[in-house]
Amino acid sequence: MTATLITGIVELVTNDPARGDGSPLGIVRDAAVVADENTVLWVGPETEAPAADRRVALGGCAVVPGFVDPHTHLVFAGDRSNEFTARMAGERYDGGGIASTVSATRAASDDELRRHMVARATEARRQGTTTLEIKSGYGLTVTDEVRLLRIARGITDETTFLGAHVVPADADRDEYVRLVSGAMLDACAPHARWIDVFCEPGSAHAFDGDEARTILRAGRAAGLDLRVHGNQLGPGPGVQLAVELGAASVDHCTHLDDADVDALAGGDTVATLLPGAEFSTRSPYPDARGLLDAGATVALATDCNPGTSFTSSMPFVIALAVREMGMTPAEALWAATAGAAAALRRADIGRIAPGARADLAVLAAPSFIHLAYRPGVPLARVLDLAERA
Ligand code: NIG
Ligand code: FE
């Protein structure tokens, strides 16, 4: 192990409220960090920094925890740009387009799927993302769902079995629910940490509350922890079900009533907001302000997928959260790092403190505020300590 002393940090966001300015972001000015290839060893003012094996001088940048993207669908083949064009001309999104990605994905080789996935993950890393969750959900047969999860496991431990993405076109609904909560789950569970369901009773393609409950309960019995796609296209039982079952996160949360907000505020389930989906489906954004004011824990994610949100950029999501959802720049950064780590129930990421993983994003800017203030500008990069060692 080589310890590196990183200096020249004008603004260090630690997400440790015990440090620096005492805000939730725990901002230390004129800071330094000592880390080895894996772990943060020391954090504090540069004037107090200990010696290390080597030194990296950043020359006046802001440093933030590497972004945690807790919701992606990175393993797929095919292209739905025509569907996007149609939506921009007024067509509505209802999940029906998922079938075309399923066909293209089933037809693709493992190598092809892996190459596409790695290219998207590399794209995310170039924009400051250091942790990715990846879902299956474009296979929808036992063999194809296992294949997608095995491929995703090649680059992350945060893999999610989403056999319950939609009911395949040729399948009987009840039989498919039995398959997803039976043989498909048994085959997929060894390759996944999480199980997820697209719970959207208003969509002919997705699952209602009872179906979602059956599948999530079976997933838990098979040793998986729970996440839910809920309340994306309209009101529904997804949020309440996620809180009742103790899911780590319920994602989208676009159409909430007061009882949904109260449930999130009173429970342990993180509300993960995916404003890239509202952007690309031209839909109203979720009420992040209402959730935060009620006391819910909010995370942000890209939802990177070919249908509703083909972006891998957490800085873009942060900019949308600030401009369109009433979050302050500080709340949006927290949600994209510490909040997102909470959505994955991880304490070792999303913060910069001794013992945490050495996942640091350097900004070509003096402050994290620039992430929203300078939208579309590639400011963030991951600090590669292994390369420098
Ligand atoms: O999170 N809503 C369900 N699943 C994805 C979209 C999948 C697709 O359209 O391909 C989402 O938005
Ligand atoms: Fe999604």
Short mmCIF file of C-alpha atoms and ligand atoms in Angstrom, two decimals:
data_model
loop_
_atom_site.label_atom_id
_atom_site.label_comp_id
_atom_site.label_asym_id
_atom_site.label_seq_id
_atom_site.Cartn_x
_atom_site.Cartn_y
_atom_site.Cartn_z
CA MET A 1 0.00 0.00 0.00
CA THR A 2 1.18 3.50 -0.85
CA ALA A 3 -0.15 6.43 1.19
CA THR A 4 -0.79 9.53 -0.92
CA LEU A 5 -1.11 13.04 0.53
CA ILE A 6 -3.57 15.08 -1.55
CA THR A 7 -3.19 18.85 -1.16
CA GLY A 8 -4.46 22.01 -2.84
CA ILE A 9 -8.12 21.29 -1.98
CA VAL A 10 -9.84 24.66 -1.55
CA GLU A 11 -13.13 23.05 -0.57
CA LEU A 12 -13.42 19.48 0.72
CA VAL A 13 -16.90 18.00 1.11
CA THR A 14 -16.63 15.19 3.68
CA ASN A 15 -20.36 14.54 4.42
CA ASP A 16 -19.18 14.27 8.03
CA PRO A 17 -21.10 16.93 9.99
CA ALA A 18 -18.60 16.62 12.86
CA ARG A 19 -15.98 18.27 10.63
CA GLY A 20 -15.37 21.71 9.18
CA ASP A 21 -18.34 24.04 8.93
CA GLY A 22 -20.66 21.70 10.85
CA SER A 23 -23.20 21.54 8.00
CA PRO A 24 -24.42 18.13 6.73
CA LEU A 25 -21.73 18.39 4.03
CA GLY A 26 -18.97 18.85 6.66
CA ILE A 27 -17.01 21.25 4.46
CA VAL A 28 -13.31 21.72 5.29
CA ARG A 29 -11.57 24.65 3.56
CA ASP A 30 -7.90 24.49 2.43
CA ALA A 31 -7.93 20.82 3.24
CA ALA A 32 -5.78 17.76 2.66
CA VAL A 33 -6.54 14.05 2.53
CA VAL A 34 -4.25 11.06 3.03
CA ALA A 35 -5.41 7.83 1.42
CA ASP A 36 -3.98 4.56 0.18
CA GLU A 37 -5.34 2.84 -2.93
CA ASN A 38 -8.40 1.59 -1.03
CA THR A 39 -9.04 3.61 2.10
CA VAL A 40 -9.04 7.16 3.44
CA LEU A 41 -6.47 7.40 6.26
CA TRP A 42 -6.59 11.07 7.33
CA VAL A 43 -8.68 14.21 6.62
CA GLY A 44 -8.10 17.76 7.89
CA PRO A 45 -6.66 21.22 7.28
CA GLU A 46 -3.65 21.16 4.96
CA THR A 47 -1.53 22.95 7.59
CA GLU A 48 -1.91 19.92 9.88
CA ALA A 49 -1.38 17.20 7.27
CA PRO A 50 0.95 14.31 8.17
CA ALA A 51 3.69 13.11 5.82
CA ALA A 52 2.95 10.33 3.31
CA ASP A 53 4.79 8.22 0.74
CA ARG A 54 3.86 10.53 -2.12
CA ARG A 55 2.04 13.77 -2.77
CA VAL A 56 -0.56 14.94 -5.31
CA ALA A 57 -1.07 18.73 -5.48
CA LEU A 58 -4.44 19.64 -6.98
CA GLY A 59 -3.76 23.37 -7.18
CA GLY A 60 -7.06 24.79 -5.96
CA CYS A 61 -9.91 22.36 -6.74
CA ALA A 62 -13.00 21.30 -4.84
CA VAL A 63 -13.06 17.61 -3.86
CA VAL A 64 -16.28 15.72 -3.11
CA PRO A 65 -17.06 12.06 -2.36
CA GLY A 66 -17.22 10.04 -5.58
CA PHE A 67 -20.81 9.95 -6.81
CA VAL A 68 -22.86 6.88 -5.90
CA ASP A 69 -25.37 5.96 -8.62
CA PRO A 70 -27.85 3.62 -6.88
CA HIS A 71 -30.17 2.96 -9.85
CA THR A 72 -29.05 1.96 -13.36
CA HIS A 73 -30.04 -0.50 -16.06
CA LEU A 74 -26.62 -0.62 -17.77
CA VAL A 75 -26.80 -4.10 -19.35
CA PHE A 76 -28.80 -3.89 -22.57
CA ALA A 77 -28.49 -3.84 -26.34
CA GLY A 78 -30.38 -1.86 -28.98
CA ASP A 79 -31.41 1.73 -29.47
CA ARG A 80 -34.65 3.58 -28.77
CA SER A 81 -33.78 7.03 -30.05
CA ASN A 82 -36.85 6.96 -32.30
CA GLU A 83 -39.06 6.43 -29.24
CA PHE A 84 -37.41 9.48 -27.66
CA THR A 85 -38.07 11.55 -30.78
CA ALA A 86 -41.73 10.47 -30.75
CA ARG A 87 -42.04 11.48 -27.09
CA MET A 88 -40.57 14.88 -27.77
CA ALA A 89 -43.34 15.22 -30.37
CA GLY A 90 -45.97 14.50 -27.71
CA GLU A 91 -46.21 10.71 -27.32
CA ARG A 92 -46.55 9.35 -23.76
CA TYR A 93 -44.25 6.83 -22.07
CA ASP A 94 -46.02 3.71 -20.72
CA GLY A 95 -43.25 1.08 -20.53
CA GLY A 96 -44.30 -0.58 -23.80
CA GLY A 97 -40.93 0.17 -25.42
CA ILE A 98 -39.15 -2.09 -22.92
CA ALA A 99 -40.13 -5.06 -25.15
CA SER A 100 -37.89 -3.85 -27.98
CA THR A 101 -34.87 -3.63 -25.64
CA VAL A 102 -35.68 -7.14 -24.38
CA SER A 103 -35.58 -8.48 -27.98
CA ALA A 104 -32.29 -6.73 -28.78
CA THR A 105 -30.75 -7.84 -25.48
CA ARG A 106 -31.73 -11.50 -25.90
CA ALA A 107 -30.20 -11.46 -29.39
CA ALA A 108 -26.88 -9.96 -28.22
CA SER A 109 -23.86 -12.05 -27.24
CA ASP A 110 -22.33 -11.88 -23.76
CA ASP A 111 -19.32 -10.06 -25.21
CA GLU A 112 -21.45 -7.48 -26.91
CA LEU A 113 -23.48 -6.83 -23.73
CA ARG A 114 -20.31 -6.62 -21.65
CA ARG A 115 -18.69 -4.16 -24.05
CA HIS A 116 -21.72 -1.85 -24.02
CA MET A 117 -21.99 -2.04 -20.23
CA VAL A 118 -18.31 -1.30 -19.67
CA ALA A 119 -18.47 1.65 -22.09
CA ARG A 120 -21.40 3.11 -20.12
CA ALA A 121 -19.68 2.48 -16.77
CA THR A 122 -16.52 4.15 -18.09
CA GLU A 123 -18.61 7.12 -19.21
CA ALA A 124 -20.06 7.35 -15.67
CA ARG A 125 -16.60 7.18 -14.07
CA ARG A 126 -15.34 9.96 -16.34
CA GLN A 127 -18.05 12.11 -14.74
CA GLY A 128 -17.12 11.30 -11.15
CA THR A 129 -19.15 8.16 -10.37
CA THR A 130 -17.30 5.61 -8.21
CA THR A 131 -20.15 3.19 -7.29
CA LEU A 132 -22.84 1.82 -9.62
CA GLU A 133 -25.86 -0.33 -8.89
CA ILE A 134 -26.89 -2.35 -11.97
CA LYS A 135 -30.22 -4.12 -12.59
CA SER A 136 -31.16 -6.98 -14.85
CA GLY A 137 -34.63 -6.75 -16.37
CA TYR A 138 -34.09 -6.89 -20.14
CA GLY A 139 -33.79 -10.68 -20.29
CA LEU A 140 -37.05 -11.90 -18.72
CA THR A 141 -36.21 -15.59 -19.18
CA VAL A 142 -34.34 -17.62 -16.57
CA THR A 143 -31.29 -17.94 -18.82
CA ASP A 144 -31.21 -14.32 -19.92
CA GLU A 145 -31.77 -12.82 -16.46
CA VAL A 146 -28.93 -14.95 -15.05
CA ARG A 147 -26.76 -13.88 -18.00
CA LEU A 148 -27.37 -10.16 -17.38
CA LEU A 149 -26.67 -10.47 -13.64
CA ARG A 150 -23.44 -12.42 -14.22
CA ILE A 151 -22.28 -9.73 -16.64
CA ALA A 152 -23.19 -6.93 -14.20
CA ARG A 153 -21.37 -8.78 -11.36
CA GLY A 154 -18.22 -8.44 -13.42
CA ILE A 155 -18.05 -4.75 -12.47
CA THR A 156 -20.15 -4.28 -9.30
CA ASP A 157 -21.37 -6.12 -6.20
CA GLU A 158 -24.52 -3.96 -6.24
CA THR A 159 -26.52 -6.13 -8.63
CA THR A 160 -30.32 -6.20 -8.65
CA PHE A 161 -32.61 -8.93 -9.97
CA LEU A 162 -35.40 -7.18 -11.92
CA GLY A 163 -37.14 -10.12 -13.56
CA ALA A 164 -40.30 -8.23 -12.55
CA HIS A 165 -39.59 -5.37 -14.94
CA VAL A 166 -42.52 -6.13 -17.26
CA VAL A 167 -44.60 -9.19 -18.15
CA PRO A 168 -43.06 -10.50 -21.43
CA ALA A 169 -45.36 -10.06 -24.43
CA ASP A 170 -45.94 -13.80 -24.94
CA ALA A 171 -46.36 -14.73 -21.25
CA ASP A 172 -49.39 -15.37 -19.06
CA ARG A 173 -49.31 -12.81 -16.23
CA ASP A 174 -49.97 -15.19 -13.31
CA GLU A 175 -47.57 -17.80 -14.63
CA TYR A 176 -44.87 -15.15 -15.07
CA VAL A 177 -45.32 -13.91 -11.47
CA ARG A 178 -44.90 -17.54 -10.34
CA LEU A 179 -41.75 -17.90 -12.45
CA VAL A 180 -40.18 -14.65 -11.18
CA SER A 181 -40.87 -15.60 -7.56
CA GLY A 182 -39.90 -19.25 -8.12
CA ALA A 183 -37.45 -20.81 -10.58
CA MET A 184 -36.13 -17.52 -12.00
CA LEU A 185 -35.49 -16.13 -8.52
CA ASP A 186 -33.70 -19.33 -7.44
CA ALA A 187 -31.40 -19.13 -10.46
CA CYS A 188 -30.76 -15.39 -10.11
CA ALA A 189 -30.40 -14.98 -6.33
CA PRO A 190 -26.76 -16.20 -6.20
CA HIS A 191 -25.80 -13.38 -8.60
CA ALA A 192 -27.72 -10.54 -6.94
CA ARG A 193 -27.73 -8.53 -3.73
CA TRP A 194 -31.14 -6.94 -4.37
CA ILE A 195 -34.56 -7.67 -5.86
CA ASP A 196 -36.65 -4.93 -7.49
CA VAL A 197 -40.17 -4.78 -8.99
CA PHE A 198 -41.66 -2.24 -11.42
CA CYS A 199 -44.84 -1.64 -9.40
CA GLU A 200 -47.16 0.46 -11.56
CA PRO A 201 -50.77 -0.77 -11.58
CA GLY A 202 -51.72 1.84 -14.19
CA SER A 203 -49.35 0.28 -16.77
CA ALA A 204 -50.52 -2.79 -18.68
CA HIS A 205 -46.90 -3.99 -18.76
CA ALA A 206 -45.81 -3.66 -15.12
CA PHE A 207 -47.00 -5.19 -11.81
CA ASP A 208 -49.74 -4.27 -9.35
CA GLY A 209 -49.36 -4.07 -5.56
CA ASP A 210 -50.34 -7.69 -4.85
CA GLU A 211 -48.02 -9.06 -7.52
CA ALA A 212 -45.19 -6.84 -6.28
CA ARG A 213 -45.72 -7.99 -2.68
CA THR A 214 -45.61 -11.68 -3.70
CA ILE A 215 -42.38 -11.18 -5.66
CA LEU A 216 -40.65 -9.02 -3.04
CA ARG A 217 -41.52 -11.44 -0.22
CA ALA A 218 -40.16 -14.36 -2.23
CA GLY A 219 -36.99 -12.33 -2.90
CA ARG A 220 -36.49 -11.66 0.78
CA ALA A 221 -37.00 -15.35 1.59
CA ALA A 222 -34.26 -16.10 -0.98
CA GLY A 223 -31.88 -13.78 0.90
CA LEU A 224 -32.16 -10.64 -1.24
CA ASP A 225 -32.79 -7.13 0.07
CA LEU A 226 -35.53 -5.04 -1.45
CA ARG A 227 -35.85 -2.04 -3.78
CA VAL A 228 -38.94 -0.90 -5.68
CA HIS A 229 -39.73 1.12 -8.82
CA GLY A 230 -42.79 2.96 -7.50
CA ASN A 231 -45.19 5.78 -8.36
CA GLN A 232 -43.41 6.72 -11.58
CA LEU A 233 -46.28 7.03 -14.04
CA GLY A 234 -49.16 7.65 -11.64
CA PRO A 235 -50.29 7.23 -8.04
CA GLY A 236 -50.11 3.69 -6.69
CA PRO A 237 -49.18 1.35 -3.85
CA GLY A 238 -45.43 1.14 -4.59
CA VAL A 239 -44.20 3.62 -2.02
CA GLN A 240 -46.35 2.32 0.84
CA LEU A 241 -45.44 -1.27 0.01
CA ALA A 242 -41.72 -0.45 -0.05
CA VAL A 243 -41.90 1.21 3.38
CA GLU A 244 -44.09 -1.55 4.84
CA LEU A 245 -41.66 -4.27 3.66
CA GLY A 246 -38.60 -2.30 4.80
CA ALA A 247 -37.12 -1.83 1.32
CA ALA A 248 -33.83 0.07 1.25
CA SER A 249 -35.18 2.40 -1.41
CA VAL A 250 -38.24 3.25 -3.48
CA ASP A 251 -37.29 4.84 -6.75
CA HIS A 252 -39.00 7.47 -8.95
CA CYS A 253 -41.59 8.74 -6.37
CA THR A 254 -43.00 11.08 -8.99
CA HIS A 255 -46.68 10.82 -8.03
CA LEU A 256 -47.02 10.92 -4.24
CA ASP A 257 -49.94 11.78 -1.96
CA ASP A 258 -49.61 13.01 1.63
CA ALA A 259 -49.79 9.48 3.05
CA ASP A 260 -46.88 8.40 0.80
CA VAL A 261 -44.77 11.34 1.98
CA ASP A 262 -45.65 10.62 5.63
CA ALA A 263 -44.73 6.95 5.18
CA LEU A 264 -41.33 7.88 3.70
CA ALA A 265 -40.71 10.45 6.43
CA GLY A 266 -41.57 7.92 9.15
CA GLY A 267 -39.79 4.86 7.71
CA ASP A 268 -36.26 3.70 6.86
CA THR A 269 -36.83 3.60 3.11
CA VAL A 270 -34.89 6.14 1.05
CA ALA A 271 -36.77 8.06 -1.67
CA THR A 272 -34.52 7.84 -4.73
CA LEU A 273 -35.42 10.47 -7.32
CA LEU A 274 -34.54 10.03 -11.00
CA PRO A 275 -35.08 13.40 -12.69
CA GLY A 276 -33.36 12.21 -15.89
CA ALA A 277 -36.52 10.12 -16.46
CA GLU A 278 -38.82 13.13 -16.13
CA PHE A 279 -36.49 15.10 -18.41
CA SER A 280 -36.52 12.42 -21.13
CA THR A 281 -40.22 11.60 -20.88
CA ARG A 282 -41.23 15.26 -20.57
CA SER A 283 -43.07 14.59 -17.31
CA PRO A 284 -43.59 16.64 -14.15
CA TYR A 285 -40.69 16.31 -11.71
CA PRO A 286 -41.09 14.73 -8.23
CA ASP A 287 -41.62 17.05 -5.28
CA ALA A 288 -38.17 16.79 -3.72
CA ARG A 289 -38.78 19.89 -1.62
CA GLY A 290 -41.91 18.37 -0.04
CA LEU A 291 -40.05 15.14 0.76
CA LEU A 292 -37.09 16.95 2.32
CA ASP A 293 -39.28 19.31 4.33
CA ALA A 294 -41.25 16.32 5.67
CA GLY A 295 -37.98 14.70 6.83
CA ALA A 296 -37.58 11.91 4.26
CA THR A 297 -34.10 10.78 3.18
CA VAL A 298 -33.66 11.62 -0.50
CA ALA A 299 -31.16 10.10 -2.95
CA LEU A 300 -30.48 10.91 -6.59
CA ALA A 301 -29.64 8.45 -9.38
CA THR A 302 -29.38 8.46 -13.17
CA ASP A 303 -31.74 5.50 -13.93
CA CYS A 304 -29.44 5.08 -16.96
CA ASN A 305 -31.53 3.03 -19.43
CA PRO A 306 -32.39 3.22 -23.14
CA GLY A 307 -36.06 4.13 -22.63
CA THR A 308 -36.59 6.82 -20.05
CA SER A 309 -33.17 8.24 -19.15
CA PHE A 310 -30.16 7.50 -21.32
CA THR A 311 -27.70 9.50 -19.25
CA SER A 312 -24.83 8.24 -17.11
CA SER A 313 -24.14 11.68 -15.68
CA MET A 314 -24.66 12.31 -11.96
CA PRO A 315 -23.66 16.00 -12.43
CA PHE A 316 -26.51 16.35 -14.95
CA VAL A 317 -28.91 14.80 -12.41
CA ILE A 318 -27.64 17.19 -9.71
CA ALA A 319 -28.23 20.16 -12.02
CA LEU A 320 -31.80 18.98 -12.74
CA ALA A 321 -32.47 18.44 -9.03
CA VAL A 322 -31.45 22.01 -8.27
CA ARG A 323 -33.10 23.69 -11.26
CA GLU A 324 -36.29 21.61 -11.48
CA MET A 325 -36.93 20.04 -8.06
CA GLY A 326 -36.22 22.85 -5.62
CA MET A 327 -33.20 21.20 -3.98
CA THR A 328 -30.35 23.43 -2.83
CA PRO A 329 -26.95 22.65 -4.39
CA ALA A 330 -25.90 21.24 -0.99
CA GLU A 331 -28.97 18.99 -0.71
CA ALA A 332 -28.47 17.72 -4.25
CA LEU A 333 -24.79 16.87 -3.70
CA TRP A 334 -25.62 15.13 -0.40
CA ALA A 335 -28.38 13.13 -2.14
CA ALA A 336 -25.97 12.06 -4.93
CA THR A 337 -23.35 10.84 -2.43
CA ALA A 338 -24.42 10.19 1.19
CA GLY A 339 -28.13 9.80 0.34
CA ALA A 340 -27.31 7.42 -2.49
CA ALA A 341 -25.02 5.41 -0.18
CA ALA A 342 -27.96 5.15 2.27
CA ALA A 343 -30.15 3.88 -0.60
CA LEU A 344 -27.63 1.03 -0.95
CA ARG A 345 -27.30 0.66 2.84
CA ARG A 346 -23.57 1.32 2.58
CA ALA A 347 -21.58 3.18 5.26
CA ASP A 348 -18.19 2.86 3.54
CA ILE A 349 -18.98 5.12 0.57
CA GLY A 350 -20.59 8.54 0.01
CA ARG A 351 -18.31 10.28 2.54
CA ILE A 352 -14.66 11.20 2.93
CA ALA A 353 -13.52 10.18 6.40
CA PRO A 354 -10.88 7.85 7.86
CA GLY A 355 -11.95 4.26 7.18
CA ALA A 356 -14.18 5.10 4.21
CA ARG A 357 -13.27 3.90 0.73
CA ALA A 358 -10.84 6.17 -1.09
CA ASP A 359 -13.48 7.24 -3.63
CA LEU A 360 -12.81 10.89 -4.40
CA ALA A 361 -14.10 13.11 -7.19
CA VAL A 362 -12.07 16.18 -8.12
CA LEU A 363 -13.92 19.15 -9.61
CA ALA A 364 -12.33 21.60 -12.03
CA ALA A 365 -14.03 24.31 -9.98
CA PRO A 366 -13.58 26.06 -6.64
CA SER A 367 -16.88 24.81 -5.20
CA PHE A 368 -19.38 21.95 -5.50
CA ILE A 369 -22.00 24.61 -6.32
CA HIS A 370 -20.53 24.70 -9.83
CA LEU A 371 -21.98 21.23 -10.51
CA ALA A 372 -25.39 22.89 -10.94
CA TYR A 373 -24.15 26.39 -11.75
CA ARG A 374 -22.23 25.14 -14.82
CA PRO A 375 -24.57 22.46 -16.24
CA GLY A 376 -23.26 20.29 -19.05
CA VAL A 377 -19.62 21.19 -18.38
CA PRO A 378 -17.41 18.16 -17.60
CA LEU A 379 -16.08 19.36 -14.24
CA ALA A 380 -15.87 16.09 -12.30
CA ARG A 381 -13.29 13.31 -12.55
CA VAL A 382 -12.41 10.41 -10.30
CA LEU A 383 -9.03 10.70 -8.55
CA ASP A 384 -7.27 7.48 -9.51
CA LEU A 385 -4.98 6.70 -6.58
CA ALA A 386 -3.98 3.29 -7.90
CA GLU A 387 -2.73 4.80 -11.15
CA ARG A 388 -0.72 7.39 -9.29
CA ALA A 389 0.80 4.88 -6.85
O1 NIG B 1 -36.77 3.06 -14.43
N1 NIG B 1 -39.80 2.21 -15.26
C1 NIG B 1 -39.28 1.16 -15.51
N2 NIG B 1 -38.04 0.93 -15.92
C2 NIG B 1 -37.15 1.95 -16.43
C3 NIG B 1 -37.39 2.22 -17.87
C4 NIG B 1 -37.08 1.06 -18.71
C5 NIG B 1 -37.21 1.28 -20.18
O2 NIG B 1 -38.08 2.05 -20.65
O3 NIG B 1 -36.44 0.62 -20.89
C6 NIG B 1 -37.20 3.19 -15.57
O4 NIG B 1 -37.62 4.27 -15.98
FE FE B 2 -35.31 2.25 -13.47
#
